[in-house]
PDB file of C-alpha atoms in Angstrom:
ATOM      1  CA  MET A   1     -19.659 -26.791 -38.893  1.00 42.00           C
ATOM      2  CA  SER A   2     -23.720 -27.331 -40.314  1.00 50.00           C
ATOM      3  CA  ASN A   3     -23.309 -30.124 -38.869  1.00 67.00           C
ATOM      4  CA  ALA A   4     -22.184 -28.664 -34.601  1.00 82.00           C
ATOM      5  CA  ASN A   5     -25.230 -29.435 -32.552  1.00 92.00           C
ATOM      6  CA  PRO A   6     -25.609 -26.215 -30.238  1.00 94.00           C
ATOM      7  CA  LEU A   7     -26.008 -27.652 -27.124  1.00 96.00           C
ATOM      8  CA  LYS A   8     -22.816 -29.384 -27.179  1.00 96.00           C
ATOM      9  CA  GLU A   9     -20.598 -26.802 -28.935  1.00 97.00           C
ATOM     10  CA  LYS A  10     -22.312 -23.862 -26.528  1.00 97.00           C
ATOM     11  CA  SER A  11     -22.390 -26.482 -23.224  1.00 98.00           C
ATOM     12  CA  TYR A  12     -19.116 -27.593 -23.658  1.00 98.00           C
ATOM     13  CA  ALA A  13     -18.116 -23.569 -24.432  1.00 98.00           C
ATOM     14  CA  PHE A  14     -19.886 -23.019 -20.226  1.00 98.00           C
ATOM     15  CA  SER A  15     -17.667 -25.440 -19.595  1.00 98.00           C
ATOM     16  CA  LEU A  16     -15.124 -23.720 -20.001  1.00 98.00           C
ATOM     17  CA  ASP A  17     -16.006 -20.492 -19.635  1.00 98.00           C
ATOM     18  CA  ILE A  18     -16.592 -21.602 -15.815  1.00 98.00           C
ATOM     19  CA  ILE A  19     -12.853 -23.215 -15.683  1.00 97.00           C
ATOM     20  CA  GLU A  20     -11.512 -20.576 -16.214  1.00 96.00           C
ATOM     21  CA  LEU A  21     -14.101 -18.625 -13.253  1.00 96.00           C
ATOM     22  CA  CYS A  22     -12.818 -21.143 -11.600  1.00 95.00           C
ATOM     23  CA  LYS A  23      -9.014 -20.738 -11.748  1.00 94.00           C
ATOM     24  CA  GLN A  24      -9.659 -17.160 -11.283  1.00 92.00           C
ATOM     25  CA  LEU A  25     -12.209 -17.588  -7.796  1.00 93.00           C
ATOM     26  CA  LYS A  26      -8.458 -20.707  -7.120  1.00 89.00           C
ATOM     27  CA  SER A  27      -6.290 -17.967  -7.028  1.00 87.00           C
ATOM     28  CA  ASN A  28      -8.083 -15.511  -5.087  1.00 82.00           C
ATOM     29  CA  HIS A  29      -9.117 -17.944  -1.621  1.00 79.00           C
ATOM     30  CA  GLU A  30     -12.422 -18.625  -2.852  1.00 80.00           C
ATOM     31  CA  TYR A  31     -12.129 -21.938  -2.756  1.00 81.00           C
ATOM     32  CA  GLU A  32     -16.059 -23.589  -1.774  1.00 90.00           C
ATOM     33  CA  ILE A  33     -18.117 -21.731  -4.048  1.00 92.00           C
ATOM     34  CA  GLY A  34     -15.232 -22.669  -7.015  1.00 93.00           C
ATOM     35  CA  SER A  35     -15.881 -25.920  -5.962  1.00 95.00           C
ATOM     36  CA  GLN A  36     -19.378 -26.074  -6.346  1.00 96.00           C
ATOM     37  CA  LEU A  37     -19.864 -23.872  -9.287  1.00 97.00           C
ATOM     38  CA  LEU A  38     -17.099 -26.189 -11.319  1.00 97.00           C
ATOM     39  CA  LYS A  39     -18.873 -30.045 -10.392  1.00 98.00           C
ATOM     40  CA  SER A  40     -22.220 -28.372 -11.957  1.00 98.00           C
ATOM     41  CA  GLY A  41     -20.632 -26.294 -14.397  1.00 98.00           C
ATOM     42  CA  THR A  42     -18.412 -28.263 -16.124  1.00 98.00           C
ATOM     43  CA  SER A  43     -21.452 -31.410 -15.202  1.00 98.00           C
ATOM     44  CA  VAL A  44     -24.639 -29.650 -17.783  1.00 98.00           C
ATOM     45  CA  GLY A  45     -21.759 -30.526 -20.841  1.00 98.00           C
ATOM     46  CA  ALA A  46     -20.901 -33.443 -19.550  1.00 98.00           C
ATOM     47  CA  ASN A  47     -24.181 -35.058 -19.176  1.00 98.00           C
ATOM     48  CA  ILE A  48     -25.049 -32.660 -22.172  1.00 98.00           C
ATOM     49  CA  GLU A  49     -22.059 -35.755 -24.324  1.00 96.00           C
ATOM     50  CA  GLU A  50     -23.474 -38.826 -21.853  1.00 97.00           C
ATOM     51  CA  SER A  51     -26.115 -38.627 -24.021  1.00 96.00           C
ATOM     52  CA  ASN A  52     -25.520 -39.025 -27.400  1.00 94.00           C
ATOM     53  CA  GLN A  53     -25.192 -42.047 -26.458  1.00 95.00           C
ATOM     54  CA  ALA A  54     -28.161 -43.184 -24.445  1.00 95.00           C
ATOM     55  CA  GLN A  55     -28.616 -46.875 -24.546  1.00 96.00           C
ATOM     56  CA  SER A  56     -32.830 -45.760 -25.107  1.00 95.00           C
ATOM     57  CA  LYS A  57     -34.992 -42.925 -25.311  1.00 95.00           C
ATOM     58  CA  LYS A  58     -35.646 -42.785 -21.830  1.00 96.00           C
ATOM     59  CA  ASP A  59     -32.085 -42.347 -21.191  1.00 97.00           C
ATOM     60  CA  PHE A  60     -31.539 -39.363 -23.232  1.00 97.00           C
ATOM     61  CA  VAL A  61     -34.032 -38.111 -21.426  1.00 98.00           C
ATOM     62  CA  SER A  62     -32.589 -38.949 -18.135  1.00 98.00           C
ATOM     63  CA  LYS A  63     -29.054 -37.872 -19.128  1.00 98.00           C
ATOM     64  CA  LEU A  64     -30.546 -34.314 -20.397  1.00 98.00           C
ATOM     65  CA  SER A  65     -32.756 -34.008 -16.775  1.00 98.00           C
ATOM     66  CA  ILE A  66     -29.394 -34.855 -15.068  1.00 98.00           C
ATOM     67  CA  SER A  67     -27.867 -31.421 -17.659  1.00 98.00           C
ATOM     68  CA  LEU A  68     -31.173 -28.862 -16.724  1.00 99.00           C
ATOM     69  CA  LYS A  69     -30.736 -29.367 -13.090  1.00 99.00           C
ATOM     70  CA  GLU A  70     -27.116 -28.857 -13.199  1.00 99.00           C
ATOM     71  CA  ALA A  71     -27.421 -25.756 -15.012  1.00 99.00           C
ATOM     72  CA  TYR A  72     -29.977 -24.765 -12.992  1.00 99.00           C
ATOM     73  CA  GLU A  73     -28.063 -25.822  -9.721  1.00 98.00           C
ATOM     74  CA  SER A  74     -24.997 -23.847 -11.291  1.00 98.00           C
ATOM     75  CA  HIS A  75     -27.223 -20.967 -11.953  1.00 98.00           C
ATOM     76  CA  TYR A  76     -27.792 -20.438  -7.928  1.00 98.00           C
ATOM     77  CA  TRP A  77     -23.716 -20.298  -7.592  1.00 97.00           C
ATOM     78  CA  ILE A  78     -23.565 -17.789 -10.068  1.00 98.00           C
ATOM     79  CA  ARG A  79     -26.274 -15.748  -8.749  1.00 98.00           C
ATOM     80  CA  LEU A  80     -24.794 -16.109  -4.731  1.00 96.00           C
ATOM     81  CA  LEU A  81     -21.081 -15.106  -6.400  1.00 96.00           C
ATOM     82  CA  ARG A  82     -21.692 -12.275  -8.103  1.00 97.00           C
ATOM     83  CA  ASP A  83     -24.306 -10.886  -5.031  1.00 97.00           C
ATOM     84  CA  SER A  84     -21.255 -11.395  -2.814  1.00 95.00           C
ATOM     85  CA  GLN A  85     -19.711  -9.090  -5.135  1.00 95.00           C
ATOM     86  CA  ILE A  86     -17.489 -12.167  -5.272  1.00 94.00           C
ATOM     87  CA  VAL A  87     -16.698 -11.741  -8.762  1.00 95.00           C
ATOM     88  CA  PRO A  88     -17.751  -8.288 -11.151  1.00 95.00           C
ATOM     89  CA  GLY A  89     -21.296  -8.856 -11.993  1.00 96.00           C
ATOM     90  CA  SER A  90     -20.200  -8.415 -15.138  1.00 97.00           C
ATOM     91  CA  THR A  91     -18.761 -11.630 -15.509  1.00 97.00           C
ATOM     92  CA  ALA A  92     -21.349 -12.771 -13.614  1.00 98.00           C
ATOM     93  CA  ALA A  93     -23.988 -11.262 -16.813  1.00 98.00           C
ATOM     94  CA  SER A  94     -22.560 -13.064 -19.485  1.00 98.00           C
ATOM     95  CA  LEU A  95     -22.849 -17.015 -17.322  1.00 98.00           C
ATOM     96  CA  LEU A  96     -25.593 -16.156 -16.231  1.00 99.00           C
ATOM     97  CA  GLU A  97     -26.500 -15.557 -20.139  1.00 98.00           C
ATOM     98  CA  LYS A  98     -25.029 -18.761 -21.223  1.00 98.00           C
ATOM     99  CA  ASN A  99     -26.101 -20.804 -18.837  1.00 98.00           C
ATOM    100  CA  GLU A 100     -30.211 -19.207 -19.569  1.00 98.00           C
ATOM    101  CA  GLU A 101     -29.657 -19.902 -23.408  1.00 98.00           C
ATOM    102  CA  LEU A 102     -27.775 -23.471 -21.918  1.00 98.00           C
ATOM    103  CA  MET A 103     -31.194 -24.464 -19.726  1.00 98.00           C
ATOM    104  CA  LYS A 104     -33.882 -23.481 -22.514  1.00 98.00           C
ATOM    105  CA  LEU A 105     -32.423 -25.369 -24.861  1.00 98.00           C
ATOM    106  CA  LEU A 106     -32.722 -28.188 -22.737  1.00 98.00           C
ATOM    107  CA  THR A 107     -36.139 -28.199 -21.784  1.00 98.00           C
ATOM    108  CA  SER A 108     -36.256 -27.741 -25.697  1.00 98.00           C
ATOM    109  CA  VAL A 109     -34.659 -30.186 -26.487  1.00 97.00           C
ATOM    110  CA  ILE A 110     -36.548 -32.332 -23.209  1.00 98.00           C
ATOM    111  CA  LYS A 111     -39.692 -31.115 -24.359  1.00 98.00           C
ATOM    112  CA  ALA A 112     -40.107 -32.398 -28.410  1.00 97.00           C
ATOM    113  CA  THR A 113     -38.418 -36.044 -27.292  1.00 96.00           C
ATOM    114  CA  LYS A 114     -41.060 -36.903 -25.173  1.00 96.00           C
ATOM    115  CA  VAL A 115     -43.730 -35.319 -27.326  1.00 96.00           C
ATOM    116  CA  THR A 116     -42.325 -38.129 -29.648  1.00 93.00           C
ATOM    117  CA  MET A 117     -42.041 -40.519 -27.330  1.00 92.00           C
ATOM    118  CA  GLN A 118     -45.569 -40.405 -26.250  1.00 92.00           C
ATOM    119  CA  LYS A 119     -46.766 -39.946 -29.781  1.00 89.00           C
ATOM    120  CA  VAL A 120     -44.659 -43.917 -30.117  1.00 86.00           C
ATOM    121  CA  GLN A 121     -46.225 -44.849 -27.258  1.00 85.00           C
ATOM    122  CA  GLN A 122     -49.933 -44.231 -28.187  1.00 84.00           C
ATOM    123  CA  ALA A 123     -48.824 -45.452 -31.959  1.00 84.00           C
ATOM    124  CA  GLN A 124     -47.747 -48.866 -30.476  1.00 82.00           C
ATOM    125  CA  SER A 125     -50.629 -48.768 -27.846  1.00 79.00           C
ATOM    126  CA  VAL A 126     -52.969 -48.802 -31.277  1.00 77.00           C
ATOM    127  CA  SER A 127     -50.982 -50.695 -33.201  1.00 77.00           C
ATOM    128  CA  ASN A 128     -51.773 -53.662 -30.239  1.00 75.00           C
ATOM    129  CA  HIS A 129     -55.578 -52.727 -30.538  1.00 69.00           C
ATOM    130  CA  ALA A 130     -56.467 -53.955 -33.957  1.00 62.00           C
TER     131      ALA A 130
END
């Protein structure tokens, strides 16, 4: 398990939680918001998975940035479900906590990758002018 990618593992678990919640929403005839949350919530992990096959660092950052945007959208839908009392506060709190952790991880990886890209670009620029 030491080789596990925490971002992939956490996003996959989050997707499973979202699917479970959306099943409950469907049984309660809460289709529209559930559908929106299902799309954004599972897209987080799907784009993280896709980022592992990125063709470049730029493509990698792009896929993770899409994941981050989807996480922010999911955050909105979960809050809306909580505040409209469609979903119990405890359920929403758990999902929000997991989602916020994903957002922090995504932000960290994106920033670190951009720093690495800038360093490589600067090194190439210096070597081209030498």
